[in-house]
mmCIF file of C-alpha atoms in Angstrom:
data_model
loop_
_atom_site.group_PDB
_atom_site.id
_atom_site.type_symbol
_atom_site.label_atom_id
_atom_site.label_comp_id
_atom_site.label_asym_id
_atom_site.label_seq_id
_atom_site.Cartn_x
_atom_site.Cartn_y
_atom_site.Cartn_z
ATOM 1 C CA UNK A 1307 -38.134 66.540 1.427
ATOM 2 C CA UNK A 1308 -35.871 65.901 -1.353
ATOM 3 C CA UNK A 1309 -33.184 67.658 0.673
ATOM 4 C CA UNK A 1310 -33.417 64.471 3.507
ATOM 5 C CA UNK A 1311 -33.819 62.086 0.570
ATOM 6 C CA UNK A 1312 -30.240 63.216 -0.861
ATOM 7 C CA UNK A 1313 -28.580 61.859 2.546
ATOM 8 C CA UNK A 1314 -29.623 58.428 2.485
ATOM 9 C CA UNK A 1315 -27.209 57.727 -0.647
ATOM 10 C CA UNK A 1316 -24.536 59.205 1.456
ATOM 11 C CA UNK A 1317 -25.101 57.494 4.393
ATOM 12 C CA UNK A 1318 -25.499 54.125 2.678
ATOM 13 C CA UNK A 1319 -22.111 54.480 1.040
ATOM 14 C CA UNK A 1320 -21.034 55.089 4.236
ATOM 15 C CA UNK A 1321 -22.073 52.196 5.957
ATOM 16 C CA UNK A 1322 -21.024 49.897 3.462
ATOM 17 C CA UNK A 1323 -17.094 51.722 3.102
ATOM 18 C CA UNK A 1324 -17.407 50.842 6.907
ATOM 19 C CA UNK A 1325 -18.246 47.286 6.722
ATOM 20 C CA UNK A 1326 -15.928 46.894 3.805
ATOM 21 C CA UNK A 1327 -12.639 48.416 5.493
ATOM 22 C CA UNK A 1328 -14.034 46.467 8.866
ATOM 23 C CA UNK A 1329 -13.381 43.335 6.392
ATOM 24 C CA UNK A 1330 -10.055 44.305 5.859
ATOM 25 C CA UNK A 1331 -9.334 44.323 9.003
ATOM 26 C CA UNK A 1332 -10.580 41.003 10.016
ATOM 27 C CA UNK A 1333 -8.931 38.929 7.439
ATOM 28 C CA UNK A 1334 -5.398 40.884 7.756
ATOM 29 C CA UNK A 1335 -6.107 40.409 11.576
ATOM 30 C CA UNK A 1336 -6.662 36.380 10.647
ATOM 31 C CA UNK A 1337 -3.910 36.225 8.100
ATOM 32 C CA UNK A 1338 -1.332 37.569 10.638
ATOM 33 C CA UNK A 1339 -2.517 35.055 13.055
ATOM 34 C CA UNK A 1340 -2.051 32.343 10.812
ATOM 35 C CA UNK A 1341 1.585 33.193 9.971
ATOM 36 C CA UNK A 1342 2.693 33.851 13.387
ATOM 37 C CA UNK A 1343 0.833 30.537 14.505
ATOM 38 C CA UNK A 1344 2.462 28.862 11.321
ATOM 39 C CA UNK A 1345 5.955 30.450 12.463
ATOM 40 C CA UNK A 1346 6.038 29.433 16.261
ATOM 41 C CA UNK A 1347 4.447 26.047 14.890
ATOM 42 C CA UNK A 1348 7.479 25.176 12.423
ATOM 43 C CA UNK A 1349 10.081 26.936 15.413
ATOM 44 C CA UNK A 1350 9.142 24.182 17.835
ATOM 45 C CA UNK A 1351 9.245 21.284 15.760
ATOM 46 C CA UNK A 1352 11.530 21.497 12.791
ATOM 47 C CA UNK A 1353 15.060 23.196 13.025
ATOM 48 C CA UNK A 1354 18.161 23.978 10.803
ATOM 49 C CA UNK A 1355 21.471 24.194 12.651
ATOM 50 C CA UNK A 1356 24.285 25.382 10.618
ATOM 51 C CA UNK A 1357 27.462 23.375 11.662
ATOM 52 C CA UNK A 1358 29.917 24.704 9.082
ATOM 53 C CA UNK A 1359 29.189 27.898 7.546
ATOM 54 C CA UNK A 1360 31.013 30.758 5.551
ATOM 55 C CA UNK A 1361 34.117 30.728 3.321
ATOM 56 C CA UNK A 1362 35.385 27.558 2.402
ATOM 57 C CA UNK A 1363 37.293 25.984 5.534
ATOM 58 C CA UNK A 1364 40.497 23.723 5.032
ATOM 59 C CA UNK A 1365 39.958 19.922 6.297
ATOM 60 C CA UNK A 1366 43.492 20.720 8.173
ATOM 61 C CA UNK A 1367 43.051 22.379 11.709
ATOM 62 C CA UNK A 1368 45.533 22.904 14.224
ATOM 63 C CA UNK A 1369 44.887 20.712 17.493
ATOM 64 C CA UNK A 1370 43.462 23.399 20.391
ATOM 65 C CA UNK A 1371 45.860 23.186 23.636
ATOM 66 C CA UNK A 1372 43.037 22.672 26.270
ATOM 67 C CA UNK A 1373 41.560 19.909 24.445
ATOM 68 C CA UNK A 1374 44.199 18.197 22.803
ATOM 69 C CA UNK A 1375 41.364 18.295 19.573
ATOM 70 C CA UNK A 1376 42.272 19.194 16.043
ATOM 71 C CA UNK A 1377 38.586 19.638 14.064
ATOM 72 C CA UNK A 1378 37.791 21.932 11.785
ATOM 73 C CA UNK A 1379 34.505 22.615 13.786
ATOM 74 C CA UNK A 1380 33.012 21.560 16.494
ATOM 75 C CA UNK A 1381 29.527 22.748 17.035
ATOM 76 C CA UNK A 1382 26.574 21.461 19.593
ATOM 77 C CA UNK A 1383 23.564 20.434 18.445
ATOM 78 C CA UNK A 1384 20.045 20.183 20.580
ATOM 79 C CA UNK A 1385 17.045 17.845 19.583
ATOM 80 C CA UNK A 1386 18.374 14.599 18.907
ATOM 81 C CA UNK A 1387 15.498 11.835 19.913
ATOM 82 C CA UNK A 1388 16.755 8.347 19.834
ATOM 83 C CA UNK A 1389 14.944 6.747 16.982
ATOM 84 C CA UNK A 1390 12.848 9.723 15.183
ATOM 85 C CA UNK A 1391 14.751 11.787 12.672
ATOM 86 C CA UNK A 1392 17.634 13.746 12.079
ATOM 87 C CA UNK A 1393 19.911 14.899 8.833
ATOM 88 C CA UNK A 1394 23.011 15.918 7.902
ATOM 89 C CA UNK A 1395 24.629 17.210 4.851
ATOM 90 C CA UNK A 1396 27.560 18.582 3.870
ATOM 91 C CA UNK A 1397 29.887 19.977 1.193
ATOM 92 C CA UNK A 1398 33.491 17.956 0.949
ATOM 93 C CA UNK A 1399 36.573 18.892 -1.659
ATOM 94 C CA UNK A 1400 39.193 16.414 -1.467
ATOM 95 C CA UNK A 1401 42.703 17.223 -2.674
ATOM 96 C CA UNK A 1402 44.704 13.956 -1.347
ATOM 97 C CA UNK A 1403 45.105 11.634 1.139
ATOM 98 C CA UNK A 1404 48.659 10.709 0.637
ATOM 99 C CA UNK A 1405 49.853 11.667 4.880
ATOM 100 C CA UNK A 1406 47.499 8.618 6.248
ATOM 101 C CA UNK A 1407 49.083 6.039 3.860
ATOM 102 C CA UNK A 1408 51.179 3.755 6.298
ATOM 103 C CA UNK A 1409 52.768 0.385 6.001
ATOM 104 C CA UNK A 1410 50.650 -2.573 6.194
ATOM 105 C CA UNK A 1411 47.092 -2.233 7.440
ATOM 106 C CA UNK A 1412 48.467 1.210 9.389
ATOM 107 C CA UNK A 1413 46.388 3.667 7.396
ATOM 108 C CA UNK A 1414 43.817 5.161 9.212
ATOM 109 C CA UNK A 1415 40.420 6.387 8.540
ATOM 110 C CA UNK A 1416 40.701 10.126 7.195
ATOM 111 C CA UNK A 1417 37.682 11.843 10.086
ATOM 112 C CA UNK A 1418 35.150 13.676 7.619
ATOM 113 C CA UNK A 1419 31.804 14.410 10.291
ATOM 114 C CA UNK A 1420 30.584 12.830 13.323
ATOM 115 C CA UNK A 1421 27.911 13.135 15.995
ATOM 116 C CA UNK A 1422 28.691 12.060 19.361
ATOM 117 C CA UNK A 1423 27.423 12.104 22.637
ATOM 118 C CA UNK A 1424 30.290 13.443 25.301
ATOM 119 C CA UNK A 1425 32.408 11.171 23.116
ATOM 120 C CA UNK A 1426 35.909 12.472 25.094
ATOM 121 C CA UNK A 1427 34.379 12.417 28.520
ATOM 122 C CA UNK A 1428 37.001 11.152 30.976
ATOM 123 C CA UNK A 1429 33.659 9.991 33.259
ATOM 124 C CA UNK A 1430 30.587 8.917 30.506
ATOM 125 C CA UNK A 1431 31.380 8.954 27.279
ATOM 126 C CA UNK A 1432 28.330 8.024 25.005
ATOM 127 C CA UNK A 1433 27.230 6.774 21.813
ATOM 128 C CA UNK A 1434 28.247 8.289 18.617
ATOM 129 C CA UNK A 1435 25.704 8.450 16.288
ATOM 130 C CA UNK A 1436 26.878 9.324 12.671
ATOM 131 C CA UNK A 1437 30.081 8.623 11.340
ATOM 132 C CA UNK A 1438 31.250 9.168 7.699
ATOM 133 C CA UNK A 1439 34.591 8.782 7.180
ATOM 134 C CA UNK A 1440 37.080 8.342 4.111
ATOM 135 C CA UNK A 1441 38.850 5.360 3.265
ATOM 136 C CA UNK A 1442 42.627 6.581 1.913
ATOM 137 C CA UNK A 1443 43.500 2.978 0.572
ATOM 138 C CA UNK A 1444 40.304 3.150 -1.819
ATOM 139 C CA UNK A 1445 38.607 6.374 -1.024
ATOM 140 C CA UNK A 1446 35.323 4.357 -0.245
ATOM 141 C CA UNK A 1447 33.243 5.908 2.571
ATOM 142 C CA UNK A 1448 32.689 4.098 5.665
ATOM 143 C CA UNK A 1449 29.241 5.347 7.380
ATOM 144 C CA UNK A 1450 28.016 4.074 10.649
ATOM 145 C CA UNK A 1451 25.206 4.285 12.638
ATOM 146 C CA UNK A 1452 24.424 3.898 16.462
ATOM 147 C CA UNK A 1453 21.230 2.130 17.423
ATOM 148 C CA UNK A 1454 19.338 1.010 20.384
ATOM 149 C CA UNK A 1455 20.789 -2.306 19.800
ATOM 150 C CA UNK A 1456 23.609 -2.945 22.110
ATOM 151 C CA UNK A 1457 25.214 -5.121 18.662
ATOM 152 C CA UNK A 1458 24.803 -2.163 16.521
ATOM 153 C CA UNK A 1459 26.546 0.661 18.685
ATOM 154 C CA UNK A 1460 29.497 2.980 18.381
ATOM 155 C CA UNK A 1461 29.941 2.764 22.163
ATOM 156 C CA UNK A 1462 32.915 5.373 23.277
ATOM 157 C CA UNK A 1463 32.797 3.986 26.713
ATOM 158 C CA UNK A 1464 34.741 0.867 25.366
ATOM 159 C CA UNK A 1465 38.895 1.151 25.443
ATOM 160 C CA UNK A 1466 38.529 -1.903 22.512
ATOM 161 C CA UNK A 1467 36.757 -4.036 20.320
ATOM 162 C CA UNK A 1468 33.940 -6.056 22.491
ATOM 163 C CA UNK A 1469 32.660 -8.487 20.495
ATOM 164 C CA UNK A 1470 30.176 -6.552 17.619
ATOM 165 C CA UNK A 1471 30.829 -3.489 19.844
ATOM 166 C CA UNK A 1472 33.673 -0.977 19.327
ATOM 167 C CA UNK A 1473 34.371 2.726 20.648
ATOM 168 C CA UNK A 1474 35.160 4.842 17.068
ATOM 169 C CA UNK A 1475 38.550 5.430 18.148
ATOM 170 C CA UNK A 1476 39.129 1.693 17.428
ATOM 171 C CA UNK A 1477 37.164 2.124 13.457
ATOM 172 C CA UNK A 1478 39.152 5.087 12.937
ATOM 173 C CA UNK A 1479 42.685 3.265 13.673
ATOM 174 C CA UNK A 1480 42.082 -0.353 12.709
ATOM 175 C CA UNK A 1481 40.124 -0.277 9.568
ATOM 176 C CA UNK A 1482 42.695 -1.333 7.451
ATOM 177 C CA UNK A 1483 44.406 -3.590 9.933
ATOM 178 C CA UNK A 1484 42.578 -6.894 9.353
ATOM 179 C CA UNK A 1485 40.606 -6.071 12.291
ATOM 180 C CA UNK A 1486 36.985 -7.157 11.489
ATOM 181 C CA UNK A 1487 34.851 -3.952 11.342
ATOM 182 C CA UNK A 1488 32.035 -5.969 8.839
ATOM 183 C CA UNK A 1489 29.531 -5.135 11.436
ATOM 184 C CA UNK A 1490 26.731 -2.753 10.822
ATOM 185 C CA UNK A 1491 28.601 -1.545 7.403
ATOM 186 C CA UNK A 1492 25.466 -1.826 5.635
ATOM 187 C CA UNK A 1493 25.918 1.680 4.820
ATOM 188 C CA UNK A 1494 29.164 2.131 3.665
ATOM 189 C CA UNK A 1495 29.483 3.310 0.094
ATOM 190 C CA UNK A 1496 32.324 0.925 -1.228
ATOM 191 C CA UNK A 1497 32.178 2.973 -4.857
ATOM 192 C CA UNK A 1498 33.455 6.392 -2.751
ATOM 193 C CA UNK A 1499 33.992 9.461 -3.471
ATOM 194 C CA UNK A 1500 35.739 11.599 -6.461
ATOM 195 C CA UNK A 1501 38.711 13.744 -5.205
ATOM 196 C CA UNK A 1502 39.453 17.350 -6.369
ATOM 197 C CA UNK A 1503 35.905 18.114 -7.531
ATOM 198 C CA UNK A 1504 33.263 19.533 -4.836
ATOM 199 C CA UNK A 1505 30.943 16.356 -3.824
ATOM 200 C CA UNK A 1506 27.622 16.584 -1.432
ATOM 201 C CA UNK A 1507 27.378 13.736 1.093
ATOM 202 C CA UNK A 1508 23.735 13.860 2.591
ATOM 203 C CA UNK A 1509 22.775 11.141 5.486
ATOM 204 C CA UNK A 1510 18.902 11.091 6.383
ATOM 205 C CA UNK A 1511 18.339 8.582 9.400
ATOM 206 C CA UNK A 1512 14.066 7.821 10.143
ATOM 207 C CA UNK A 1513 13.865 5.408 12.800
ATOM 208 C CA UNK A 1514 15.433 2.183 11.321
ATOM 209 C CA UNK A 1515 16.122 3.827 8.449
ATOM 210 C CA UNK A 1516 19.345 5.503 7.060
ATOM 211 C CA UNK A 1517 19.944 6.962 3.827
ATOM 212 C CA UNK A 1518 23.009 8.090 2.196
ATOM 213 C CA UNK A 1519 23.144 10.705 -0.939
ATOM 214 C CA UNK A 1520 25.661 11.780 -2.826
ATOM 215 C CA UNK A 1521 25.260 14.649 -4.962
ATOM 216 C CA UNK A 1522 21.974 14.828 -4.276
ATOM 217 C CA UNK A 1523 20.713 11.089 -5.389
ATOM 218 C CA UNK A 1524 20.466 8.288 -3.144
ATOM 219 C CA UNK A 1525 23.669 5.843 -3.037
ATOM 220 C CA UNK A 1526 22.765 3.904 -0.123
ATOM 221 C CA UNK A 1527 19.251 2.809 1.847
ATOM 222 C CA UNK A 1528 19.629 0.827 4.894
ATOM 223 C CA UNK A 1529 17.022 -1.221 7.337
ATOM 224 C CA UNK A 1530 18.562 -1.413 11.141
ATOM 225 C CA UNK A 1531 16.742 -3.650 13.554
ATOM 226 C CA UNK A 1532 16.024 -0.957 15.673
ATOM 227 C CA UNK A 1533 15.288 3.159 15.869
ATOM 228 C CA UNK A 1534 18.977 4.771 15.618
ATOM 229 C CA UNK A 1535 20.267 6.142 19.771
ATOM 230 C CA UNK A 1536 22.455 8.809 20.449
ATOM 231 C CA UNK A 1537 21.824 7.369 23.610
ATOM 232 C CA UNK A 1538 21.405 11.153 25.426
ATOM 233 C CA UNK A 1539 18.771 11.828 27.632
ATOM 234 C CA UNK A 1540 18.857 15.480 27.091
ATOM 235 C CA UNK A 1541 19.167 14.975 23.145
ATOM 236 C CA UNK A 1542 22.129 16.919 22.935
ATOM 237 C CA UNK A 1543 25.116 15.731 21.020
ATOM 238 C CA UNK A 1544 28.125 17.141 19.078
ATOM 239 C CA UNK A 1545 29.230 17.478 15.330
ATOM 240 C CA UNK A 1546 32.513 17.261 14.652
ATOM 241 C CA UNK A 1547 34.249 17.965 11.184
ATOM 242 C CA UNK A 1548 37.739 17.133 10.052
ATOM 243 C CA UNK A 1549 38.911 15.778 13.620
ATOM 244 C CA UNK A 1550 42.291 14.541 14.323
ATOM 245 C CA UNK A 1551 43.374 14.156 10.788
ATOM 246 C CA UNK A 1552 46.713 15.400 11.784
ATOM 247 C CA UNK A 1553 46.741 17.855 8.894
ATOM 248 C CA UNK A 1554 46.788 14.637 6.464
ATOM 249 C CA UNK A 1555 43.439 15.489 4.892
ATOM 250 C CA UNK A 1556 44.271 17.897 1.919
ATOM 251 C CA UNK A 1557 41.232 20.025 0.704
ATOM 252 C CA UNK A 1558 38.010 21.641 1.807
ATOM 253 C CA UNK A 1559 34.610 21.197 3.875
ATOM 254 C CA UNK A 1560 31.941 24.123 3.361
ATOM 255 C CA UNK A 1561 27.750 24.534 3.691
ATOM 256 C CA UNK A 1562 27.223 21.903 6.615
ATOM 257 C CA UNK A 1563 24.062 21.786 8.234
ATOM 258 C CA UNK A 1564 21.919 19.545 11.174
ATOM 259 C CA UNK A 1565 18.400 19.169 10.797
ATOM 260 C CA UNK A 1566 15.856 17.241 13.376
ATOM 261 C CA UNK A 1567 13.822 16.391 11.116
ATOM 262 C CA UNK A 1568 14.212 14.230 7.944
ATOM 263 C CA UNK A 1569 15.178 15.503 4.678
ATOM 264 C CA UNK A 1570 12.920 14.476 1.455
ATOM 265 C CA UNK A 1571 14.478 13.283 -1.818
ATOM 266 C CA UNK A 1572 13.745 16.940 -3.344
ATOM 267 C CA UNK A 1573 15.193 18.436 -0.387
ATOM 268 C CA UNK A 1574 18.275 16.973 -0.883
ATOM 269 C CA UNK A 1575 18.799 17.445 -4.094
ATOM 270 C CA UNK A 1576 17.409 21.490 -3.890
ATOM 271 C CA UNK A 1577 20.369 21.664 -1.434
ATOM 272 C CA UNK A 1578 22.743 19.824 -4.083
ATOM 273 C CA UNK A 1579 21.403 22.372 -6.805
ATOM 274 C CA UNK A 1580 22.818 25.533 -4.523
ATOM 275 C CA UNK A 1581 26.664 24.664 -4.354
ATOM 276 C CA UNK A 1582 29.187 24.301 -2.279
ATOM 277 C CA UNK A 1583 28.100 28.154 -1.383
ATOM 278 C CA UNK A 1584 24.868 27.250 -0.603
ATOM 279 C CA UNK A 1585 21.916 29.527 -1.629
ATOM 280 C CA UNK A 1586 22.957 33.289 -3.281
ATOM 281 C CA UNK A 1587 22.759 35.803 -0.101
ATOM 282 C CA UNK A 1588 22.937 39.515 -1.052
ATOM 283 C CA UNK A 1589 24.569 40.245 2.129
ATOM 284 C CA UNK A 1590 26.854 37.323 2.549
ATOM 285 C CA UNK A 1591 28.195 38.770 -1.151
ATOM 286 C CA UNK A 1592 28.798 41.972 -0.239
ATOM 287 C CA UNK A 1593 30.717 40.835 3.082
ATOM 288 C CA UNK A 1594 32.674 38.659 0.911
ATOM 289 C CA UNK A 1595 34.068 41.669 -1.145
ATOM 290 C CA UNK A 1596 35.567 43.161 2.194
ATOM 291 C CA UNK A 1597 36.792 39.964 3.981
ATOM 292 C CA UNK A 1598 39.535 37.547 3.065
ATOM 293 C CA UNK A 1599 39.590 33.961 4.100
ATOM 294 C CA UNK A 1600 43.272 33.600 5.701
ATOM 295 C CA UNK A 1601 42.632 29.564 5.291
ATOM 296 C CA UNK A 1602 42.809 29.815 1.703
ATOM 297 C CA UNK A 1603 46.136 31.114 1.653
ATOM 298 C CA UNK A 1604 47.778 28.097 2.972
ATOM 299 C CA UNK A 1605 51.082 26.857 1.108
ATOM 300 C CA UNK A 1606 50.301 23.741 1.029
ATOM 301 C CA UNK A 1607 47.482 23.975 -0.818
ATOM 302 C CA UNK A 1608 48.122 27.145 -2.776
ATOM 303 C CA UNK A 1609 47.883 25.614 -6.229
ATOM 304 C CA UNK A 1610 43.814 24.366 -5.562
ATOM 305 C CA UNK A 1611 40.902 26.768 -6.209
ATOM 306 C CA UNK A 1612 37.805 26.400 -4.567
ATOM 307 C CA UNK A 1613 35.809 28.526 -6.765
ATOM 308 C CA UNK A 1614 37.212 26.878 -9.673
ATOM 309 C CA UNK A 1615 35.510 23.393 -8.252
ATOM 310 C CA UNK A 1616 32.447 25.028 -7.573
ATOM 311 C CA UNK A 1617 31.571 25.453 -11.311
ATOM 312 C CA UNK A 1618 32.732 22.096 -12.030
ATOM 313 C CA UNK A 1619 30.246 20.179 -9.092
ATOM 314 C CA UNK A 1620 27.200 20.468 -11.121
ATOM 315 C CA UNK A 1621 29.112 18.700 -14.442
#
């Protein structure tokens, strides 16, 4: 009798080992559901697209032969929906713009980033989106927006000015020649930029919104009367850094990234926290040990140091 008695203990402790390890397995079953749910979730509706990554790259490029373009990159970007959100930010180190200087009102804008839609299409060129560009005469940045507006639209499928209209060709080459390019400059930032230090420009467009930061805080908040149009059906535009400048543009552009979603305050300025190098990567350090960046050995701009700006951004 007491022999059967001693089994129940062990066959209690059994059971209850069993329903405890069954437990377990339930909520790691639930937890991994989560995550992956969480994962594919965030996949399909927010997205980072890096449109300027590694080393440093100069803001000179040579012009490819079976374009006829000069950019430092050129990169396509997916997910662009006329009036919901979108950012952009990247990393710019000006040395000088002395080569754009021209007599009269012949200075041109220096190109920093755009997003266009077939911009150079011989058949349909579209809207550009964002410009930022840098003023030479005063180093004030000129930022403009596309909308659904007709009046408030980079349209590329213009040869000229057309009334409040105007293909960015035209903004790039007449800025400074009396031409009147007042319309939708709401968000030009007439205090600029510093050159030779590292400086974060960050544009964050929600709807009729658009908001420009630099170094992380906000310089600029603009109301548009309507949602901001790429004007593609597809959503599918391009970015575009450093084009045409013709090798006039002395310095730097690193860490530039697309997102389809907008950026928060905190977000911006997290990104403005990690440098020009963006945030520390074991791997990307180790690769950088072995590899050399031919771009930094340029002549004409042997005498600047990147790295040497990147400690002083933060002062």
């Amino acid at each position: 009798m007491s022999s059967n008695n001693s089994k129940f203990p062990t066959m209690r402790g059994g059971a209850m080992n069993t329903m405890f390890i069954g437990l377990i397995v339930v909520i790691l079953v639930l937890a991994s559901l989560y995550y992956v749910y969480s994962w594919l979730y965030a996949a399909s509706t927010t997205t980072v697209t890096p449109i300027l990554t590694g080393s440093p790259s100069m803001t000179s490029a040579n012009s490819d032969k079976s374009s006829g373009l000069g950019a430092v990159s050129a990169v396509e970007l997916t997910g662009i929906n006329d009036a919901g959100q979108y950012s952009t930010s990247f990393w710019v180190y000006v040395a000088d713009t002395k080569g754009f200087l021209g007599p009269g009102g012949s200075t041109q804008l220096a190109h920093l980033m755009e997003i266009s839609n077939n911009r150079f299409s011989k058949s349909a060129p579209g809207n550009t989106l964002i410009y930022v560009g840098l003023n030479p005469v005063n180093a004030s940045l000129v930022v403009r927006q596309s909308t659904m507006d007709p009046k408030e639209q980079i349209n590329n499928s213009l040869t000229a000015v057309n009334g409040e209209s105007y293909p960015l060709s035209s903004l790039i080459d007449n800025y400074n020649s009396g031409t009147t390019f007042s319309t939708n400059d709401r968000c030009d930032i007439v205090n600029g930029i510093e050159f030779q230090r590292w400086v974060l420009i960050t544009v964050v467009g929600n709807s009729r919104t658009l908001d420009v930061y630099i170094d992380g805080k906000l310089a600029r908040s603009c109301v548009y009367k309507s949602g901001f149009s790429l004007g593609s059906k597809s959503g599918a535009g391009t970015a575009y850094f450093g084009l045409n400048n013709n090798g006039n543009l002395k310095g730097y552009f690193a860490s530039g990234n697309f997102y389809n979603y907008a950026l928060t305050p905190d977000a911006v300025w997290k990104i403005y926290q990690n440098g020009p190098a963006g945030p520390f990567n074991a791997w990307n350090w180790l690769s950088s040990i072995f590899s050399v960046n031919a771009n930094l050995n340029n002549s004409t701009l042997n005498e600047l140091n990147p790295c040497t700006a990147c400690d002083q951004q933060n002062k």
